[in-house]
Short mmCIF file of N, CA and C in Angstrom, two decimals:
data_model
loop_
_atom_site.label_atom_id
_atom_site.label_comp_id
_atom_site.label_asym_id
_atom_site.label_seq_id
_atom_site.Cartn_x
_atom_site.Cartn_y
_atom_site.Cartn_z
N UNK A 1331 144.92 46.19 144.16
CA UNK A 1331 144.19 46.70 145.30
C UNK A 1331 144.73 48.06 145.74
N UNK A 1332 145.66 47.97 145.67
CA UNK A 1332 147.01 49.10 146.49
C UNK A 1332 146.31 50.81 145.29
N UNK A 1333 146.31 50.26 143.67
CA UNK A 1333 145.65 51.10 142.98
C UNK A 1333 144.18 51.71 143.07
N UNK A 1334 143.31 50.84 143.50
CA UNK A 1334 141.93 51.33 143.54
C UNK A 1334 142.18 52.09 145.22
N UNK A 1335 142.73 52.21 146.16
CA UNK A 1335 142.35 52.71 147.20
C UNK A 1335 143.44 54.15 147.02
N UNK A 1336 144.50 53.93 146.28
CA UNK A 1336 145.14 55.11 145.60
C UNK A 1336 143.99 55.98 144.93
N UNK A 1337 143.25 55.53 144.41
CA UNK A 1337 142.52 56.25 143.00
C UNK A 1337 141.34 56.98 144.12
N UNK A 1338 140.47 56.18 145.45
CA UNK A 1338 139.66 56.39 146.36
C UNK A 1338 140.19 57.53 146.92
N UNK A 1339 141.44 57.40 147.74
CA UNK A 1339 142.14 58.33 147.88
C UNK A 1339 141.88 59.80 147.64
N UNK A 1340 142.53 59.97 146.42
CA UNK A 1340 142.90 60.71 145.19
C UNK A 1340 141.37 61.73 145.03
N UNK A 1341 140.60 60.75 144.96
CA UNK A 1341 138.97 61.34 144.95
C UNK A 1341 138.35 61.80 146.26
N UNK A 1342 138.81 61.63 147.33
CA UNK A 1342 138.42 61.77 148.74
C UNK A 1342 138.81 63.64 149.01
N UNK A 1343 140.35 63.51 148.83
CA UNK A 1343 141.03 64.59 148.93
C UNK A 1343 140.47 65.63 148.04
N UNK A 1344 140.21 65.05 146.31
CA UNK A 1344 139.52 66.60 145.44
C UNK A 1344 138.18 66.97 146.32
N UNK A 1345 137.27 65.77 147.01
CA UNK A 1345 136.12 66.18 147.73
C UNK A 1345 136.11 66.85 148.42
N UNK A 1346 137.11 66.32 149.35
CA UNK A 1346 137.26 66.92 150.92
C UNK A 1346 137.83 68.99 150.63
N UNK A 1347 138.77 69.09 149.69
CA UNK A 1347 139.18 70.49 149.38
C UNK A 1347 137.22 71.17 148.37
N UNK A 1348 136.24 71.03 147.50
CA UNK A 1348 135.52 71.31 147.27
C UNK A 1348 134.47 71.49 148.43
N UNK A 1349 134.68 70.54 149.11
CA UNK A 1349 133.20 70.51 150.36
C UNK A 1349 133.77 72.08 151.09
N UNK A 1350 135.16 72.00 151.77
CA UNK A 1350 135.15 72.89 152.88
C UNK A 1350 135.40 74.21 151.86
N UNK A 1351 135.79 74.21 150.32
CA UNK A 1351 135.51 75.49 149.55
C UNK A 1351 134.30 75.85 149.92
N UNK A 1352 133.45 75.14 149.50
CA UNK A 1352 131.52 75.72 149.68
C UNK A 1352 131.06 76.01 150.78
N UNK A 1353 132.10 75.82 152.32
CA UNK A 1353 131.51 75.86 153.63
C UNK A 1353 131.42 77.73 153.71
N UNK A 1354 130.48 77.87 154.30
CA UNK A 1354 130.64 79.57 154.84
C UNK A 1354 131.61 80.39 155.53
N UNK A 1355 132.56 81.00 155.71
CA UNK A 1355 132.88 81.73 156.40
C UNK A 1355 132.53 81.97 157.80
N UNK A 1356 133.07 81.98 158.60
CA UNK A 1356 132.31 82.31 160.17
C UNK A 1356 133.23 83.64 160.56
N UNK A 1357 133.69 84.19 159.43
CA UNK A 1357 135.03 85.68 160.19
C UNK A 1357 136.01 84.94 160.91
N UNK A 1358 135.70 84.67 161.78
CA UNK A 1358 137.18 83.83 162.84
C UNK A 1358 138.40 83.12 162.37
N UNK A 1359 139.42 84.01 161.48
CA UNK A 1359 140.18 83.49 160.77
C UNK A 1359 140.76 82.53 161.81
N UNK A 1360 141.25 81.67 161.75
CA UNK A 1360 142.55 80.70 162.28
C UNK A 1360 141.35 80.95 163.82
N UNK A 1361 140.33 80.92 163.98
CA UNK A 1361 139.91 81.26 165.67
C UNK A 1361 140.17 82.63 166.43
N UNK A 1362 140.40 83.84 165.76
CA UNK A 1362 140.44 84.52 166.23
C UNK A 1362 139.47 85.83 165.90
N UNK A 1363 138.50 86.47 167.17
CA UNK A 1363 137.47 87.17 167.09
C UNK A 1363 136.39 85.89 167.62
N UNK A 1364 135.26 86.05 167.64
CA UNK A 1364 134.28 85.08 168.05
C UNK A 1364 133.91 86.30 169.30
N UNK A 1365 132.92 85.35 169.67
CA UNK A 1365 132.23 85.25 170.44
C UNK A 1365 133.04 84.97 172.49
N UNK A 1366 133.76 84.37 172.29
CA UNK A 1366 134.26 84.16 173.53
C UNK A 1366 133.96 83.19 174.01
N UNK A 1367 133.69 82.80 175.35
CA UNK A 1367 133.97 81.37 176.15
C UNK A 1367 132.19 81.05 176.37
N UNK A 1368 131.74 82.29 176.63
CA UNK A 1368 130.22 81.99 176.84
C UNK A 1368 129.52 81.58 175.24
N UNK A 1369 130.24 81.74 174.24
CA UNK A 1369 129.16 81.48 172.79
C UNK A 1369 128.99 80.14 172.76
N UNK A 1370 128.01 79.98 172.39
CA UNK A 1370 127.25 78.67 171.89
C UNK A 1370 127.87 78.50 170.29
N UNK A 1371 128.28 77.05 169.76
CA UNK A 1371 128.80 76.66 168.86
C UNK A 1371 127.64 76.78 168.09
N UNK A 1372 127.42 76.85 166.75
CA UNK A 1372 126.13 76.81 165.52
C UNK A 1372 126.23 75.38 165.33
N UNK A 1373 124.75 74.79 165.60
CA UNK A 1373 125.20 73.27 165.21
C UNK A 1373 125.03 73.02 163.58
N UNK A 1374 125.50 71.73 163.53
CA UNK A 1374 126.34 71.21 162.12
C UNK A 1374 125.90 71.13 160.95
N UNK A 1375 126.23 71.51 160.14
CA UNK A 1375 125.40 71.43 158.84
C UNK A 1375 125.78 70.60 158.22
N UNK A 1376 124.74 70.15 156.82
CA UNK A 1376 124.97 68.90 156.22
C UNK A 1376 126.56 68.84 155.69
N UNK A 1377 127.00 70.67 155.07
CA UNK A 1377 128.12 70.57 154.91
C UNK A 1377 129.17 69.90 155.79
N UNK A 1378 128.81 70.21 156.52
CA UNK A 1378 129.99 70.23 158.10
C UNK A 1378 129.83 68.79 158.43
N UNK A 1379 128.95 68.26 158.42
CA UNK A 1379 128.94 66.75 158.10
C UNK A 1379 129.80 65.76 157.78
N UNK A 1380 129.43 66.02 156.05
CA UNK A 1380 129.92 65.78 154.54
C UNK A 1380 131.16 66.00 155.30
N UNK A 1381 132.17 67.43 155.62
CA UNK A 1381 133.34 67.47 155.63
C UNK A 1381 134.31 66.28 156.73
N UNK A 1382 133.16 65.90 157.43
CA UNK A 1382 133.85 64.93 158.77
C UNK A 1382 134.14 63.49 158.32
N UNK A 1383 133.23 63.28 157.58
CA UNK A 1383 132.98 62.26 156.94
C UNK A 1383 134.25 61.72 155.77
N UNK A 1384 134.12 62.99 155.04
CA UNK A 1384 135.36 62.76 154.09
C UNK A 1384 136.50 62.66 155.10
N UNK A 1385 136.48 63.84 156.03
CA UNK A 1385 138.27 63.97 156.54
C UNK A 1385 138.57 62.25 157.24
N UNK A 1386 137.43 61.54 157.97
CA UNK A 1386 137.72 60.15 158.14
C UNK A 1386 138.12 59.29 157.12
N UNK A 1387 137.28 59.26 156.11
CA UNK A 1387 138.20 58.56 154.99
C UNK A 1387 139.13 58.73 154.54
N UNK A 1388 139.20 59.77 154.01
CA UNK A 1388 140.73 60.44 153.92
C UNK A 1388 142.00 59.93 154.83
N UNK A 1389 141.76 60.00 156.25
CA UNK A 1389 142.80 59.42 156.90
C UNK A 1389 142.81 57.76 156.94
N UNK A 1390 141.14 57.16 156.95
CA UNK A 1390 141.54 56.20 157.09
C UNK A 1390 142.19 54.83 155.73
N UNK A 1391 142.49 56.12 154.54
CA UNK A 1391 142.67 55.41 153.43
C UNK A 1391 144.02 55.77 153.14
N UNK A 1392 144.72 56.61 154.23
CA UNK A 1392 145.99 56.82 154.14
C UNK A 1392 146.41 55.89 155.04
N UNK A 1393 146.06 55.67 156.20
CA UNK A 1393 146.72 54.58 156.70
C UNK A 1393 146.66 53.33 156.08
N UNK A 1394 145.68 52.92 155.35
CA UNK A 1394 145.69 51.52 154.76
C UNK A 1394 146.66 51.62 153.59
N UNK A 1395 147.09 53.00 152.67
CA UNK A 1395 148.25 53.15 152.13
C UNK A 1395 149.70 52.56 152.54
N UNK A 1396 149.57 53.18 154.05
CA UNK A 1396 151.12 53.23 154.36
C UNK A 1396 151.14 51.65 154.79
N UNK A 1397 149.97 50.79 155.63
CA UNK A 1397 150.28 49.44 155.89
C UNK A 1397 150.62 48.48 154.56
N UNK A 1398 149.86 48.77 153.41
CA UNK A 1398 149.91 48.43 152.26
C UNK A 1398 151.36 48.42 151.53
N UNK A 1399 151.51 49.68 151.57
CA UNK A 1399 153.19 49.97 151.37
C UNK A 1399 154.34 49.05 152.27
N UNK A 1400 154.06 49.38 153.71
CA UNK A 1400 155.01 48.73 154.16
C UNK A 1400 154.73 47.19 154.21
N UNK A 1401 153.73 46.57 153.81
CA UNK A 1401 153.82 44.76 153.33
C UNK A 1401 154.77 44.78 152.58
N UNK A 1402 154.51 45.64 151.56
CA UNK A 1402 154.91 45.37 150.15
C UNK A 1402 156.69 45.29 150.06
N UNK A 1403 157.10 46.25 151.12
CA UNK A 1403 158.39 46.82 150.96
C UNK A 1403 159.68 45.62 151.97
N UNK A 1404 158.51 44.83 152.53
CA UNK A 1404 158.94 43.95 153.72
C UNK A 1404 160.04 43.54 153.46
N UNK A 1405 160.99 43.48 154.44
CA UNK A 1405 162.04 42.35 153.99
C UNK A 1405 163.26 42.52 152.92
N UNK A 1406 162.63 43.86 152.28
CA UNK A 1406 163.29 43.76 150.94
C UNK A 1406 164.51 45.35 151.47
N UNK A 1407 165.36 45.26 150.58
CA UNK A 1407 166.24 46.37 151.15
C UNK A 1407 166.84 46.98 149.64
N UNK A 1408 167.10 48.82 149.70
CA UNK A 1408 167.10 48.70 148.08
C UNK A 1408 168.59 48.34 147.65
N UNK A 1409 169.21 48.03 148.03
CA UNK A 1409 170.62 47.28 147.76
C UNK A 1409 170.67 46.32 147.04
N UNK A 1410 169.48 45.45 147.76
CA UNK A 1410 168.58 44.20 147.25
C UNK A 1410 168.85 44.43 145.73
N UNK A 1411 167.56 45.51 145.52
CA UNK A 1411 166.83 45.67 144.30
C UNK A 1411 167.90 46.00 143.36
N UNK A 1412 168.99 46.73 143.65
CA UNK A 1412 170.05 47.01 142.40
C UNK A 1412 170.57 45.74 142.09
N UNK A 1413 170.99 44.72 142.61
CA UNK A 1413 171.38 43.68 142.12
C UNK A 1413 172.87 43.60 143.22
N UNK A 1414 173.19 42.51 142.23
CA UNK A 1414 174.58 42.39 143.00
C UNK A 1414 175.95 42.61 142.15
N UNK A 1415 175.42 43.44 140.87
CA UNK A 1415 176.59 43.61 140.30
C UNK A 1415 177.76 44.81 140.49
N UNK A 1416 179.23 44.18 140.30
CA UNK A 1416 180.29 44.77 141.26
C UNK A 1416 180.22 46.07 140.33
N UNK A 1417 180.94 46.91 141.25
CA UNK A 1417 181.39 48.26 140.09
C UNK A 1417 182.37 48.26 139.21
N UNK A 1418 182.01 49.15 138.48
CA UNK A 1418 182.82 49.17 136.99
C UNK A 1418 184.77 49.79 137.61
N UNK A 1419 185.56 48.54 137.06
CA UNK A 1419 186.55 48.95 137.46
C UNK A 1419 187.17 49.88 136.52
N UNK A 1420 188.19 50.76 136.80
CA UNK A 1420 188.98 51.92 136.09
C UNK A 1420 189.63 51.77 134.57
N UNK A 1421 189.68 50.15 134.63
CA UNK A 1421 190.40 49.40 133.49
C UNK A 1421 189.43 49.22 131.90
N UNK A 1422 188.05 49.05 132.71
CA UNK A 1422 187.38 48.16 131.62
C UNK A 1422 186.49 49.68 131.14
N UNK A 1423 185.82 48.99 129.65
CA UNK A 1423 185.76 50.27 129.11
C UNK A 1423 184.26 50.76 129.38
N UNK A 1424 184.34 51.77 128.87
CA UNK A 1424 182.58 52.55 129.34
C UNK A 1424 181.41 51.77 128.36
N UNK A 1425 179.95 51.45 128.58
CA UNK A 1425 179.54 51.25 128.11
C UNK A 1425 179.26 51.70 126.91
N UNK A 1426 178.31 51.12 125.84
CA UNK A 1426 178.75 51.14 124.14
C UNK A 1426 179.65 50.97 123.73
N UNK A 1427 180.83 51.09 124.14
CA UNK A 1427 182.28 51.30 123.48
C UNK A 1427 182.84 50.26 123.42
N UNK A 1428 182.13 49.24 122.99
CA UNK A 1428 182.53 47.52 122.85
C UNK A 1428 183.81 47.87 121.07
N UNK A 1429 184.70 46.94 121.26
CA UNK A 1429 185.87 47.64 120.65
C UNK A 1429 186.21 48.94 120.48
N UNK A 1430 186.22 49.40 120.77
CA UNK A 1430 186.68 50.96 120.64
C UNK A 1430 187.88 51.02 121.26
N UNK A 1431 189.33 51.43 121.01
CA UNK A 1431 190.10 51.44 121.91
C UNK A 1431 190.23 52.78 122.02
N UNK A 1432 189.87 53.00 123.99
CA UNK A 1432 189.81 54.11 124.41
C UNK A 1432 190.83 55.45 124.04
N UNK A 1433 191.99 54.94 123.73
CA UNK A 1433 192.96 56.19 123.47
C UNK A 1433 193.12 56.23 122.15
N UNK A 1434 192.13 56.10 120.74
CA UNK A 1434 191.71 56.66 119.93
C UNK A 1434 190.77 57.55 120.37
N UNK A 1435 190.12 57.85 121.16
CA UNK A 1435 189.42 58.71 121.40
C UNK A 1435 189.96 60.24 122.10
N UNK A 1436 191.08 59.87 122.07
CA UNK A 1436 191.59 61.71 122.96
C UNK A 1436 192.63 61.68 121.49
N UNK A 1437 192.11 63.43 121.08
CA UNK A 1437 192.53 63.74 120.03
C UNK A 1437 194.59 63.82 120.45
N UNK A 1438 195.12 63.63 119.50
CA UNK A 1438 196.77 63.75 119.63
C UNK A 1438 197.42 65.39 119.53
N UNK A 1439 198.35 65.31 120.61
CA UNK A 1439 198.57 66.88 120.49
C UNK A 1439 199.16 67.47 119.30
N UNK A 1440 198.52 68.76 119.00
CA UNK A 1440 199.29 69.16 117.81
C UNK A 1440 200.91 69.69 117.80
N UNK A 1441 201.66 69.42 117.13
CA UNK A 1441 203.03 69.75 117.61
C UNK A 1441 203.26 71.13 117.12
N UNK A 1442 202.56 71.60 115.96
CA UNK A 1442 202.71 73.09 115.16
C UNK A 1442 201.96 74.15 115.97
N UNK A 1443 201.48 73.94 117.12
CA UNK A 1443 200.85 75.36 117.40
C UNK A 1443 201.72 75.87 118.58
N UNK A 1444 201.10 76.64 119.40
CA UNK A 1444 201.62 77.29 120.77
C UNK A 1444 200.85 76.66 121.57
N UNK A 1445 201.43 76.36 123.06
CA UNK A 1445 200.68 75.49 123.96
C UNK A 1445 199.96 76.39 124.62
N UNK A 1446 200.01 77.35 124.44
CA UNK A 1446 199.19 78.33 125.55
C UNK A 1446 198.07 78.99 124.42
N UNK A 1447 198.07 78.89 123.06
CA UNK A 1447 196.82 79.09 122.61
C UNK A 1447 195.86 77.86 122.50
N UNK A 1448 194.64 78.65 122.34
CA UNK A 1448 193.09 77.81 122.50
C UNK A 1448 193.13 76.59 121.49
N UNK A 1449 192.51 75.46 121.97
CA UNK A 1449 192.85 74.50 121.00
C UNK A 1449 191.22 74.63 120.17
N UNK A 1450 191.34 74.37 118.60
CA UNK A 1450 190.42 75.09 117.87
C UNK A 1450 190.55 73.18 117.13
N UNK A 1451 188.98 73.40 116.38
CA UNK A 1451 189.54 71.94 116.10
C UNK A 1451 189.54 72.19 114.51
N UNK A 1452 190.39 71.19 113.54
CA UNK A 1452 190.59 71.06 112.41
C UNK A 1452 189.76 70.23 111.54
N UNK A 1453 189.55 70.05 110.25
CA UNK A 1453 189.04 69.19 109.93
C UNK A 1453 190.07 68.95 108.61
N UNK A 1454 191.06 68.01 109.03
CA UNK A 1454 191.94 67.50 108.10
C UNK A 1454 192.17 65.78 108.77
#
């Protein structure tokens, strides 16, 4: 359910941005310029309609989102959802590395070089 009113949604919003693309211009960017306090409003066009119409659905399919969501999320906490397993202590080894003993893995210092030059690696 939660998907089809997502998908309604989804289609409301590409509408609602195409409808008020096609609406006309009136100059009055953001409301500013017009006519003043005495102008008479232009009444509504089918566009202007259409756009009221969508912007209600639009909101009212976001709120049935967020009630939807928060059923869903009820009760539950994400602590929950990770589980209850403890953390990896300092001792035990990293995952994959089932036998592997960890200090084969750090190469052994070379005793023939200088400690202050770059360590370069060998293949012997």
């Amino acid at each position: 359910m939660e998907n089809v009113i997502l998908i309604v949604h989804l289609l409301l919003a590409l509408g609602l941005i195409g409808v008020v693309l096609l609406q006309r211009s009136e100059g009055g960017g953001l409301g500013i310029g017009g006519g003043g306090a005495m102008s008479q409003r232009a009444p509504l066009t089918a566009l202007g309609k259409l756009t009221w119409i969508l912007a209600v659905a639009f909101i009212v399919t976001s709120i049935t989102l967020t009630v939807i969501s928060a059923r869903n999320a009820s009760g539950t906490s994400i602590l929950d959802r990770l589980g209850t397993s403890a953390p990896a202590s300092a001792d035990a080894p990293a995952p994959g590395l089932d036998g592997i003993d960890p200090s084969a893995l750090i190469p052994p210092p070379a005793a023939d070089t200088d400690p202050d030059a770059p360590l370069v690696p060998r293949a012997d």
